[in-house]
Coordinates of C-alpha atoms in Angstrom, one line a residue:
M1 CA 0.0 0.0 0.0
F2 CA 1.5 3.3 -1.1
A3 CA 1.6 6.3 1.3
T4 CA -0.4 9.3 0.4
R5 CA 1.2 12.7 -0.2
K6 CA -0.1 13.9 3.2
Q7 CA 1.4 10.8 4.9
R8 CA 4.8 11.3 3.2
Q9 CA 4.8 15.0 4.3
R10 CA 4.0 14.0 7.9
R11 CA 6.8 11.4 7.9
H12 CA 9.2 14.0 6.6
E13 CA 8.3 16.4 9.3
Q14 CA 8.6 13.7 11.9
L15 CA 12.0 12.8 10.6
A16 CA 13.2 16.4 10.8
Q17 CA 11.9 16.8 14.3
A18 CA 13.3 13.5 15.5
H19 CA 16.7 14.4 13.9
C20 CA 16.9 17.5 16.0
L21 CA 16.2 15.5 19.2
S22 CA 18.6 12.7 18.5
P23 CA 22.3 12.2 19.3
M24 CA 22.9 12.6 15.6
F25 CA 21.6 16.2 15.5
D26 CA 25.0 17.5 14.4
R27 CA 25.1 15.2 11.4
P28 CA 23.3 15.7 8.1
L29 CA 19.7 14.7 7.9
V30 CA 20.4 12.1 5.2
E31 CA 22.8 10.3 7.5
F32 CA 20.2 10.1 10.2
K33 CA 17.6 8.8 7.6
N34 CA 20.1 6.1 6.5
E35 CA 20.7 5.0 10.1
I36 CA 16.9 4.9 10.7
D37 CA 16.6 2.5 7.8
R38 CA 19.4 0.3 9.2
L39 CA 17.7 0.4 12.6
K40 CA 14.5 -0.9 11.1
S41 CA 16.4 -3.8 9.5
G42 CA 18.3 -4.6 12.7
T43 CA 21.7 -3.5 11.4
N44 CA 22.0 -0.1 13.1
R45 CA 25.6 1.0 14.0
I46 CA 25.3 4.6 15.4
I47 CA 21.9 4.6 17.1
N48 CA 22.3 2.4 20.2
F49 CA 18.6 1.5 20.5
D50 CA 16.9 -1.9 20.6
E51 CA 13.9 -1.4 18.3
D52 CA 12.3 -4.8 19.0
F53 CA 12.6 -4.4 22.8
Y54 CA 10.8 -1.0 22.7
C55 CA 7.9 -2.1 20.5
N56 CA 7.4 -5.4 22.3
A57 CA 7.5 -3.6 25.7
Y58 CA 4.8 -1.2 24.7
P59 CA 2.0 -2.7 22.5
D60 CA 0.4 0.7 21.9
I61 CA 3.6 1.9 20.2
K62 CA 3.9 -1.3 18.2
K63 CA 0.3 -0.8 16.9
A64 CA 1.0 2.8 16.1
V65 CA 4.1 1.8 14.0
E66 CA 2.0 -0.9 12.3
R67 CA -0.7 1.8 11.5
G68 CA 2.0 4.0 9.9
E69 CA 1.8 6.7 12.6
F70 CA 5.5 6.4 13.2
E71 CA 8.2 5.1 10.9
C72 CA 9.6 3.1 13.8
G73 CA 9.6 2.9 17.6
Y74 CA 12.7 5.0 17.9
M75 CA 10.9 7.8 16.2
H76 CA 8.2 7.6 18.8
Y77 CA 10.8 7.6 21.6
L78 CA 12.5 10.7 20.3
L79 CA 9.3 12.6 19.8
F80 CA 7.2 11.4 22.8
G81 CA 8.6 8.4 24.7
Q82 CA 11.5 10.1 26.4
H83 CA 9.1 12.6 27.9
E84 CA 6.7 9.8 29.0
V85 CA 9.3 8.0 31.0
R86 CA 9.2 5.0 28.6
V87 CA 11.9 2.4 29.3
T88 CA 14.4 1.6 26.5
S89 CA 17.2 -0.9 26.0
T90 CA 20.4 -0.4 24.1
I91 CA 21.7 -3.2 21.8
D92 CA 24.6 -3.8 24.2
F93 CA 22.5 -6.3 26.2
R94 CA 22.2 -8.7 23.1
K95 CA 25.9 -8.3 22.4
R96 CA 27.0 -8.9 25.9
F97 CA 24.7 -11.9 26.8
G98 CA 23.6 -13.2 23.5
I99 CA 20.0 -13.2 24.4
A100 CA 17.1 -10.7 23.8
P101 CA 16.2 -8.3 26.6
S102 CA 12.7 -8.7 28.1
Y103 CA 10.0 -6.6 29.7
P104 CA 6.7 -7.8 31.2
S105 CA 3.3 -6.4 30.3
T106 CA 1.6 -3.8 32.4
S107 CA -0.7 -6.5 33.8
S108 CA 2.1 -8.6 35.1
L109 CA 2.8 -8.8 38.9
F110 CA 6.5 -8.1 38.0
Y111 CA 5.9 -5.0 35.9
P112 CA 8.8 -2.6 37.0
I113 CA 6.6 0.4 37.6
N114 CA 9.3 2.1 39.7
A115 CA 12.2 1.5 37.2
H116 CA 12.8 5.3 36.7
A117 CA 14.4 8.2 38.5
P118 CA 12.2 11.0 39.9
R119 CA 11.2 13.6 37.4
H120 CA 13.6 16.5 36.7
Y121 CA 12.9 19.9 35.2
E122 CA 15.8 21.3 33.4
T123 CA 14.6 24.8 32.5
N124 CA 16.2 27.4 34.8
L125 CA 14.0 30.5 35.0
M126 CA 16.5 32.4 37.1
R127 CA 18.8 32.7 34.2
L128 CA 16.2 35.0 32.6
P129 CA 16.5 38.8 33.0
Q130 CA 15.1 40.2 36.2
P131 CA 11.7 42.0 35.7
D132 CA 11.3 45.7 36.2
K133 CA 8.1 45.0 38.2
R134 CA 7.1 41.9 40.2
E135 CA 6.2 38.7 38.3
L136 CA 4.6 35.6 39.9
T137 CA 4.8 32.0 38.6
I138 CA 2.3 29.5 39.9
F139 CA 3.0 25.7 39.6
I140 CA 0.0 23.3 39.5
P141 CA -0.3 19.7 38.4
Y142 CA -3.6 19.9 36.5
L143 CA -6.1 22.4 35.1
D144 CA -9.0 20.1 34.6
A145 CA -12.7 20.8 35.3
S146 CA -13.2 17.3 36.8
L147 CA -10.6 18.1 39.5
F148 CA -11.2 21.8 40.0
Y149 CA -13.1 22.0 43.3
A150 CA -12.2 21.8 47.0
G151 CA -8.4 22.0 47.1
Y152 CA -7.9 23.7 43.7
S153 CA -10.6 26.3 44.1
I154 CA -9.5 27.3 47.7
F155 CA -5.9 27.5 46.5
F156 CA -6.7 30.0 43.7
K157 CA -9.1 32.0 45.9
D158 CA -6.4 32.5 48.4
I159 CA -3.5 33.4 46.1
A160 CA -5.7 35.5 43.9
K161 CA -5.6 38.1 46.7
I162 CA -2.1 39.1 45.6
F163 CA -2.7 39.0 41.8
G164 CA -3.2 42.7 41.6
D165 CA 0.3 43.2 43.1
F166 CA 2.1 41.6 40.2
E167 CA 2.7 42.9 36.7
K168 CA 2.5 39.4 35.2
I169 CA 1.4 36.0 36.3
N170 CA 2.4 32.8 34.7
V171 CA 0.7 29.5 35.5
L172 CA 2.8 26.4 34.7
V173 CA 0.8 23.2 34.4
L174 CA 2.7 19.9 34.9
E175 CA 0.2 17.5 33.3
S176 CA -3.1 18.3 31.7
A177 CA -4.4 21.9 31.0
R178 CA -7.7 20.9 29.4
N179 CA -9.8 23.7 30.9
P180 CA -7.8 27.0 31.0
E181 CA -11.1 28.9 31.2
L182 CA -11.4 27.8 34.8
L183 CA -9.1 30.6 35.7
T184 CA -10.9 33.4 33.9
E185 CA -12.7 34.5 37.1
F186 CA -9.3 35.3 38.7
G187 CA -8.2 37.8 36.0
S188 CA -7.3 38.2 32.4
Q189 CA -3.5 38.6 33.1
L190 CA -2.9 34.9 33.8
N191 CA -0.6 33.4 31.2
I192 CA -1.3 29.6 31.2
L193 CA 1.5 27.3 29.9
H194 CA 2.3 23.7 29.9
Y195 CA 5.6 23.3 31.8
R196 CA 7.4 22.3 28.6
E197 CA 6.5 25.8 27.3
A198 CA 8.4 27.4 30.2
L199 CA 10.9 29.0 27.7
K200 CA 8.0 31.3 26.6
I201 CA 8.5 33.1 30.0
T202 CA 10.5 36.2 29.5
H203 CA 11.6 37.2 33.0
A204 CA 12.7 35.5 36.2
P205 CA 9.9 35.1 38.7
T206 CA 9.9 37.4 41.8
M207 CA 8.0 34.6 43.6
A208 CA 6.6 31.2 43.0
I209 CA 3.7 29.4 44.6
C210 CA 3.3 25.6 44.2
F211 CA 0.3 23.3 44.9
D212 CA 1.9 20.0 46.0
T213 CA 5.0 17.9 46.4
E214 CA 5.8 17.4 42.7
T215 CA 5.2 21.0 41.8
F216 CA 7.4 22.1 44.7
F217 CA 10.3 20.2 43.2
M218 CA 9.4 21.5 39.8
A219 CA 9.5 25.1 41.2
L220 CA 12.7 24.4 43.1
E221 CA 14.6 23.2 40.1
M222 CA 13.3 25.9 37.8
L223 CA 14.2 28.6 40.3
G224 CA 17.8 27.3 40.5
G225 CA 17.4 25.7 43.9
D226 CA 16.4 28.9 45.6
A227 CA 13.6 27.9 48.1
S228 CA 13.4 31.4 49.6
K229 CA 11.3 32.6 46.6
I230 CA 8.9 29.6 46.8
V231 CA 5.7 29.2 48.8
Y232 CA 4.5 25.6 49.3
Y233 CA 0.7 25.6 49.7
C234 CA 0.4 22.4 51.8
Q235 CA -3.1 20.9 52.1
D236 CA -2.3 17.5 53.5
Y237 CA 0.5 15.2 54.6
E238 CA 1.1 13.8 51.1
A239 CA 3.6 11.1 52.2
G240 CA 0.5 9.3 53.6
F241 CA -0.8 8.8 50.0
F242 CA 2.1 6.4 49.3
P243 CA 3.7 3.3 50.8
F244 CA 7.2 3.6 52.4
G245 CA 9.6 4.3 49.5
T246 CA 11.0 7.0 47.3
Q247 CA 7.7 9.0 46.8
Y248 CA 7.1 8.9 50.6
I249 CA 10.6 10.3 51.2
R250 CA 10.1 12.9 48.4
C251 CA 6.9 14.2 50.1
E252 CA 8.6 14.6 53.4
K253 CA 11.7 16.1 51.8
A254 CA 9.5 18.8 50.1
L255 CA 8.3 19.8 53.6
L256 CA 11.8 19.9 55.0
K257 CA 13.2 22.0 52.1
S258 CA 10.3 24.5 52.2
E259 CA 11.2 28.0 53.6
N260 CA 7.7 29.5 53.2
I261 CA 4.7 27.3 53.8
I262 CA 1.0 27.7 54.0
I263 CA -0.7 24.9 56.0
S264 CA -4.4 24.1 55.6
T265 CA -5.4 23.5 59.2
P266 CA -4.0 23.6 62.8
F267 CA -4.5 19.9 62.9
L268 CA -2.1 19.4 60.0
R269 CA 0.4 21.9 61.4
D270 CA 0.4 20.0 64.8
F271 CA 1.0 16.7 63.0
L272 CA 3.9 18.1 60.9
E273 CA 5.5 19.6 64.0
R274 CA 5.3 16.4 65.9
Q275 CA 6.9 14.6 63.0
G276 CA 9.8 17.1 62.9
L277 CA 9.0 18.1 59.3
L278 CA 8.7 21.9 59.6
N279 CA 11.9 23.8 59.0
A280 CA 10.3 26.8 57.3
K281 CA 11.2 30.3 58.2
R282 CA 7.7 31.5 57.5
I283 CA 4.6 29.4 58.3
Y284 CA 1.0 30.5 57.8
V285 CA -1.8 28.3 59.2
K286 CA -5.3 28.5 57.7
S287 CA -8.6 27.4 59.0
P288 CA -11.0 26.4 56.2
E289 CA -14.2 28.4 56.3
I290 CA -17.1 26.4 57.8
S291 CA -20.4 27.7 56.4
P292 CA -23.5 25.9 57.8
F293 CA -26.2 25.1 55.3
P294 CA -30.0 24.8 55.7
V295 CA -31.2 21.4 57.1
K296 CA -34.6 19.9 56.5
M297 CA -36.0 18.8 59.9
E298 CA -38.1 15.9 58.9
K299 CA -36.5 12.4 58.8
S300 CA -36.0 11.1 55.3
K301 CA -34.2 7.8 55.8
K302 CA -31.4 9.2 53.6
I303 CA -27.7 8.9 54.5
F304 CA -25.0 10.9 52.7
C305 CA -21.5 9.5 52.3
Y306 CA -18.5 11.3 51.0
F307 CA -17.2 8.7 48.5
R308 CA -13.8 8.8 46.7
P309 CA -13.0 5.4 45.2
E310 CA -10.1 6.6 43.0
F311 CA -6.7 5.0 43.6
F312 CA -5.3 8.3 44.8
N313 CA -8.0 8.8 47.4
S314 CA -7.7 5.7 49.5
R315 CA -7.5 7.9 52.6
N316 CA -11.3 8.4 52.3
L317 CA -11.8 4.7 53.1
P318 CA -14.3 3.8 50.3
E319 CA -14.1 0.1 50.9
I320 CA -15.0 0.5 54.6
I321 CA -18.0 2.7 53.6
L322 CA -19.3 0.0 51.2
E323 CA -18.8 -2.7 53.8
A324 CA -20.7 -0.7 56.3
I325 CA -23.6 -0.1 53.9
N326 CA -23.9 -3.8 53.4
A327 CA -23.8 -4.5 57.1
F328 CA -26.3 -1.7 58.0
S329 CA -28.7 -2.7 55.3
A330 CA -28.8 -6.3 56.5
R331 CA -30.2 -4.9 59.8
H332 CA -32.4 -2.0 58.5
N333 CA -34.9 -1.6 55.7
G334 CA -36.0 1.3 53.5
Y335 CA -32.8 3.5 53.6
E336 CA -31.2 5.3 50.7
F337 CA -27.5 6.0 50.5
Y338 CA -26.1 8.8 48.5
L339 CA -22.4 8.3 47.8
V340 CA -21.2 11.7 46.5
G341 CA -17.8 13.0 45.3
T342 CA -16.6 10.6 42.5
V343 CA -15.0 11.9 39.3
E344 CA -16.6 10.7 36.0
V345 CA -18.4 7.9 37.9
S346 CA -22.1 7.6 38.5
Y347 CA -24.4 4.5 38.8
S348 CA -26.8 2.9 41.2
F349 CA -27.2 -0.5 42.9
E350 CA -28.9 -2.3 45.7
A351 CA -27.2 -3.5 48.9
N352 CA -29.3 -5.9 51.0
G353 CA -32.5 -4.1 49.9
S354 CA -31.2 -0.5 50.3
K355 CA -31.0 1.8 47.3
V356 CA -27.5 3.1 46.7
Y357 CA -26.7 6.0 44.4
V358 CA -23.1 6.9 43.4
L359 CA -22.9 10.5 42.2
N360 CA -20.1 12.6 40.8
K361 CA -19.7 16.3 41.5
L362 CA -23.0 18.1 41.9
P363 CA -23.8 21.8 41.3
K364 CA -23.6 23.6 44.7
D365 CA -27.3 24.2 45.1
E366 CA -28.1 20.5 44.4
Y367 CA -25.4 19.4 46.7
I368 CA -26.6 21.5 49.6
N369 CA -30.2 20.5 49.0
L370 CA -29.2 16.8 49.0
I371 CA -27.0 16.8 52.1
G372 CA -29.4 19.0 54.0
S373 CA -32.2 16.5 53.4
C374 CA -30.2 13.5 54.9
D375 CA -30.6 12.1 58.4
A376 CA -26.8 11.4 58.8
V377 CA -23.5 12.2 57.0
V378 CA -20.5 9.8 56.8
S379 CA -17.3 11.5 55.9
M380 CA -14.0 9.6 56.3
I381 CA -10.4 10.9 55.9
Y382 CA -7.6 8.8 57.3
S383 CA -5.0 11.5 57.1
A384 CA -3.5 14.4 59.1
H385 CA -5.8 16.9 57.2
P386 CA -9.3 16.5 58.7
G387 CA -11.3 17.6 55.7
V388 CA -14.2 20.0 55.8
I389 CA -17.4 18.1 54.9
A390 CA -17.7 16.5 58.3
W391 CA -17.3 19.9 60.1
Q392 CA -19.8 21.6 57.8
S393 CA -22.5 19.0 58.2
A394 CA -22.0 18.8 62.0
A395 CA -22.1 22.6 62.2
S396 CA -25.3 22.6 60.2
G397 CA -27.0 20.2 62.7
I398 CA -26.7 16.9 60.9
P399 CA -25.4 13.9 62.9
T400 CA -22.1 13.2 61.3
V401 CA -19.8 10.1 61.5
T402 CA -16.1 10.9 61.0
N403 CA -12.9 9.1 61.9
C404 CA -10.1 9.9 64.4
F405 CA -6.5 9.9 63.3
L406 CA -3.5 10.0 65.6
Q407 CA -3.5 13.4 67.3
R408 CA -7.0 14.1 66.0
D409 CA -8.4 11.9 68.7
K410 CA -11.9 11.3 70.0
D411 CA -11.8 13.9 72.8
T412 CA -10.4 16.6 70.4
I413 CA -13.0 15.9 67.7
E414 CA -16.0 15.9 70.1
K415 CA -15.0 19.4 71.3
I416 CA -15.7 20.7 67.8
S417 CA -19.4 19.8 67.7
K418 CA -21.8 17.7 69.7
N419 CA -23.2 16.4 66.4
I420 CA -20.1 14.4 65.6
V421 CA -19.9 10.6 66.2
V422 CA -16.3 9.5 66.3
Y423 CA -15.3 6.3 64.5
D424 CA -12.1 4.5 65.3
P425 CA -11.2 2.5 62.2
H426 CA -9.1 0.0 64.3
R427 CA -11.6 -0.7 67.0
D428 CA -15.1 0.2 65.8
E429 CA -17.6 -1.0 63.2
L430 CA -18.8 1.8 61.0
A431 CA -22.3 0.4 60.7
D432 CA -22.7 0.7 64.5
K433 CA -21.7 4.3 64.3
M434 CA -24.2 5.0 61.5
E435 CA -26.9 3.6 63.8
L436 CA -25.8 5.8 66.7
A437 CA -25.9 8.9 64.4
L438 CA -29.4 8.1 63.3
Q439 CA -30.6 8.0 66.9
M440 CA -29.4 11.6 67.4
D441 CA -31.6 14.7 67.0
K442 CA -31.4 16.5 63.7
G443 CA -31.3 20.3 63.1
D444 CA -29.5 21.5 66.2
A445 CA -26.6 23.5 64.8
D446 CA -23.5 23.4 66.9
F447 CA -19.8 24.3 66.1
N448 CA -17.0 25.4 68.4
R449 CA -15.2 28.0 66.3
E450 CA -12.9 29.1 69.1
F451 CA -11.5 25.6 69.4
Y452 CA -11.3 25.0 65.6
E453 CA -10.0 28.3 64.2
N454 CA -6.4 29.4 64.1
K455 CA -5.6 33.0 64.9
E456 CA -3.0 34.4 62.6
P457 CA -1.7 38.0 63.3
K458 CA -1.7 38.7 59.5
D459 CA -4.0 37.9 56.7
I460 CA -2.7 35.6 53.9
R461 CA -2.2 38.4 51.5
S462 CA 0.2 40.2 53.9
F463 CA 2.0 36.9 54.5
L464 CA 2.6 36.4 50.8
L465 CA 3.7 39.9 50.0
D466 CA 6.2 40.0 52.9
I467 CA 8.1 37.3 51.1
T468 CA 8.6 39.5 48.0
S469 CA 9.7 42.5 50.1
E470 CA 13.0 40.9 51.1

């Protein structure tokens, strides 16, 4: 089958781009093309790349080559694979041992998921000219509508308080930036770029603000290792998201390297202090705003559960919630469970006769109407950051089941609201705590703000601007 003119043109463009990215960039293009032809026939001499290994290790690449999207696997590697942390093999293995290298499929128990170094970010923004007026660079992992609530929205609402003090604001996105329109409410001066477009930035940043562990290291490398200009907006103990290992260490290392840090709650601050993880020169401790919502007084036999079954949200204990629903429904009839909070997931099922509805993100009015109609709320977070949903529902007057965690013990939680039922994941059965919550009165708003809130001498805007004044 002959290639069309458009396909030939595309292959020529790919070849030219790949040539620039290859070790042969300083040789004529025709030499590079000849070596690609030898690579495809297995007789390559200059390019030390095992074509068969790469294509067999990644079936998606093999199929793309077969469809004619790439002339060979090496072409894919130069253009995309090296940025996607794809594993390659040189031809030296075959020469040294006389056997072909091997690599298991992604479904294999032995798939080497950790066979890569931590990510590095080579662009040094501090080599750029200093700006005449202050410029801010914000580092975030995603800009995606399905994720832009809770942590993301609070992050931007807080830092937007200083946007008017900067001549230019660059937002560098590490992964996906599918919905840049999400930031339009925060001003038209925001310049949104994928991190690989960082060279479009024209001046060194006066200050940088990062969202999590990985964006902290991205900012640290791009600012030439100068942590004094970086603010780490810390919303949880991220090491707890991972088993002991490299990523666990990396999360704690980000905390220890931070010189300016904003911490989401006093609970999280106390935990980090006890762990010896706070070396920052400047620390600002927030208290998430707790806004009670209207509660319908009549009993409805509805139970609201905050439900996050994604692999990165195991701290919300989704398996335990489902187990408790089954156990509760075996003892009680006629209840409806609303499992709210998923991303791109919605369905319904029955559990021992109870109707269960799994709902993704709801519009605010619908969310408040639903949670306000429920007889009880279940909100778990096995982490140093306590979350907000449990506090809001308890403050509104809905009996709420939430878990204890280390220093956030039963006595401490019960001081926040009389509407909270404390669940100990190690000692209690969640279904029993659901039953206890349903026996409590509904509609009696109660929240101890004095105990919950942190008193900072400055507002967050002053804290941030003080960093730029030095």
